[in-house]
Amino acid sequence: MTDPLDRLLSEPMLRPPDDFTERVMQRVRALPAPAPSRRRAGWLAWIALAGGALLGTAQLAGFMFGIWTASTAG
């Protein structure tokens, strides 16, 4: 007894019809576009802005600490 999956894998691959791509793309274009969620996008933008500001402040604090350390070492 042979496994049906092994038998299918040993056969040559199937070829799709010539117009397969065009038919699929026509169906995709016919689908309604999803409506963007402004409320969620707004929150994500504010979270990204706050995260960027936090990281920028941390980088600035580290830079200022380095300058302070170098200037007081002398």
mmCIF file of C-alpha atoms in Angstrom:
data_model
loop_
_atom_site.group_PDB
_atom_site.id
_atom_site.type_symbol
_atom_site.label_atom_id
_atom_site.label_comp_id
_atom_site.label_asym_id
_atom_site.label_seq_id
_atom_site.Cartn_x
_atom_site.Cartn_y
_atom_site.Cartn_z
ATOM 1 C CA MET A 1 0.000 0.000 0.000
ATOM 2 C CA THR A 2 1.276 3.406 -0.892
ATOM 3 C CA ASP A 3 0.392 6.617 0.840
ATOM 4 C CA PRO A 4 -1.915 8.816 -1.308
ATOM 5 C CA LEU A 5 0.157 11.888 -0.478
ATOM 6 C CA ASP A 6 3.366 10.196 -1.672
ATOM 7 C CA ARG A 7 1.614 9.136 -4.861
ATOM 8 C CA LEU A 8 0.372 12.715 -5.513
ATOM 9 C CA LEU A 9 3.833 14.166 -4.840
ATOM 10 C CA SER A 10 5.447 11.750 -7.280
ATOM 11 C CA GLU A 11 3.177 12.832 -10.155
ATOM 12 C CA PRO A 12 4.109 15.836 -12.299
ATOM 13 C CA MET A 13 2.704 19.163 -11.176
ATOM 14 C CA LEU A 14 -0.602 20.372 -12.540
ATOM 15 C CA ARG A 15 -0.609 23.315 -14.915
ATOM 16 C CA PRO A 16 -3.231 26.000 -14.315
ATOM 17 C CA PRO A 17 -5.312 27.217 -17.280
ATOM 18 C CA ASP A 18 -3.785 29.970 -19.401
ATOM 19 C CA ASP A 19 -6.288 32.605 -18.252
ATOM 20 C CA PHE A 20 -6.023 31.688 -14.565
ATOM 21 C CA THR A 21 -4.172 34.867 -13.558
ATOM 22 C CA GLU A 22 -6.587 37.159 -15.378
ATOM 23 C CA ARG A 23 -9.636 35.453 -13.837
ATOM 24 C CA VAL A 24 -8.199 35.648 -10.324
ATOM 25 C CA MET A 25 -7.244 39.304 -10.714
ATOM 26 C CA GLN A 26 -10.726 40.159 -12.043
ATOM 27 C CA ARG A 27 -12.260 38.575 -8.950
ATOM 28 C CA VAL A 28 -9.838 40.443 -6.685
ATOM 29 C CA ARG A 29 -10.621 43.786 -8.364
ATOM 30 C CA ALA A 30 -14.348 43.096 -7.964
ATOM 31 C CA LEU A 31 -14.020 42.786 -4.175
ATOM 32 C CA PRO A 32 -14.907 45.906 -2.171
ATOM 33 C CA ALA A 33 -11.932 47.741 -0.723
ATOM 34 C CA PRO A 34 -11.765 47.592 3.063
ATOM 35 C CA ALA A 35 -12.611 50.880 4.722
ATOM 36 C CA PRO A 36 -9.652 52.254 6.686
ATOM 37 C CA SER A 37 -10.283 52.674 10.375
ATOM 38 C CA ARG A 38 -9.435 56.257 11.259
ATOM 39 C CA ARG A 39 -9.889 55.732 14.967
ATOM 40 C CA ARG A 40 -7.356 52.899 15.108
ATOM 41 C CA ALA A 41 -4.932 54.660 12.766
ATOM 42 C CA GLY A 42 -5.087 57.754 14.961
ATOM 43 C CA TRP A 43 -4.225 55.804 18.082
ATOM 44 C CA LEU A 44 -1.396 53.999 16.341
ATOM 45 C CA ALA A 45 0.033 57.290 15.131
ATOM 46 C CA TRP A 46 -0.017 58.757 18.650
ATOM 47 C CA ILE A 47 1.587 55.639 20.113
ATOM 48 C CA ALA A 48 4.308 55.742 17.448
ATOM 49 C CA LEU A 49 4.889 59.453 18.102
ATOM 50 C CA ALA A 50 5.144 58.900 21.868
ATOM 51 C CA GLY A 51 7.521 55.963 21.378
ATOM 52 C CA GLY A 52 9.726 57.977 19.045
ATOM 53 C CA ALA A 53 9.782 60.914 21.453
ATOM 54 C CA LEU A 54 10.709 58.613 24.321
ATOM 55 C CA LEU A 55 13.555 57.026 22.388
ATOM 56 C CA GLY A 56 14.764 60.428 21.181
ATOM 57 C CA THR A 57 14.758 61.774 24.735
ATOM 58 C CA ALA A 58 16.742 58.761 25.925
ATOM 59 C CA GLN A 59 19.328 59.295 23.173
ATOM 60 C CA LEU A 60 19.576 63.005 24.004
ATOM 61 C CA ALA A 61 20.023 62.256 27.723
ATOM 62 C CA GLY A 62 22.796 59.775 26.963
ATOM 63 C CA PHE A 63 24.532 62.267 24.683
ATOM 64 C CA MET A 64 24.308 65.030 27.306
ATOM 65 C CA PHE A 65 25.635 62.669 29.996
ATOM 66 C CA GLY A 66 28.599 61.840 27.767
ATOM 67 C CA ILE A 67 29.382 65.536 27.248
ATOM 68 C CA TRP A 68 29.021 66.215 30.995
ATOM 69 C CA THR A 69 31.322 63.271 31.837
ATOM 70 C CA ALA A 70 33.971 64.402 29.360
ATOM 71 C CA SER A 71 33.879 68.018 30.499
ATOM 72 C CA THR A 72 34.190 67.214 34.220
ATOM 73 C CA ALA A 73 36.959 64.631 33.803
ATOM 74 C CA GLY A 74 39.609 67.306 33.260
#
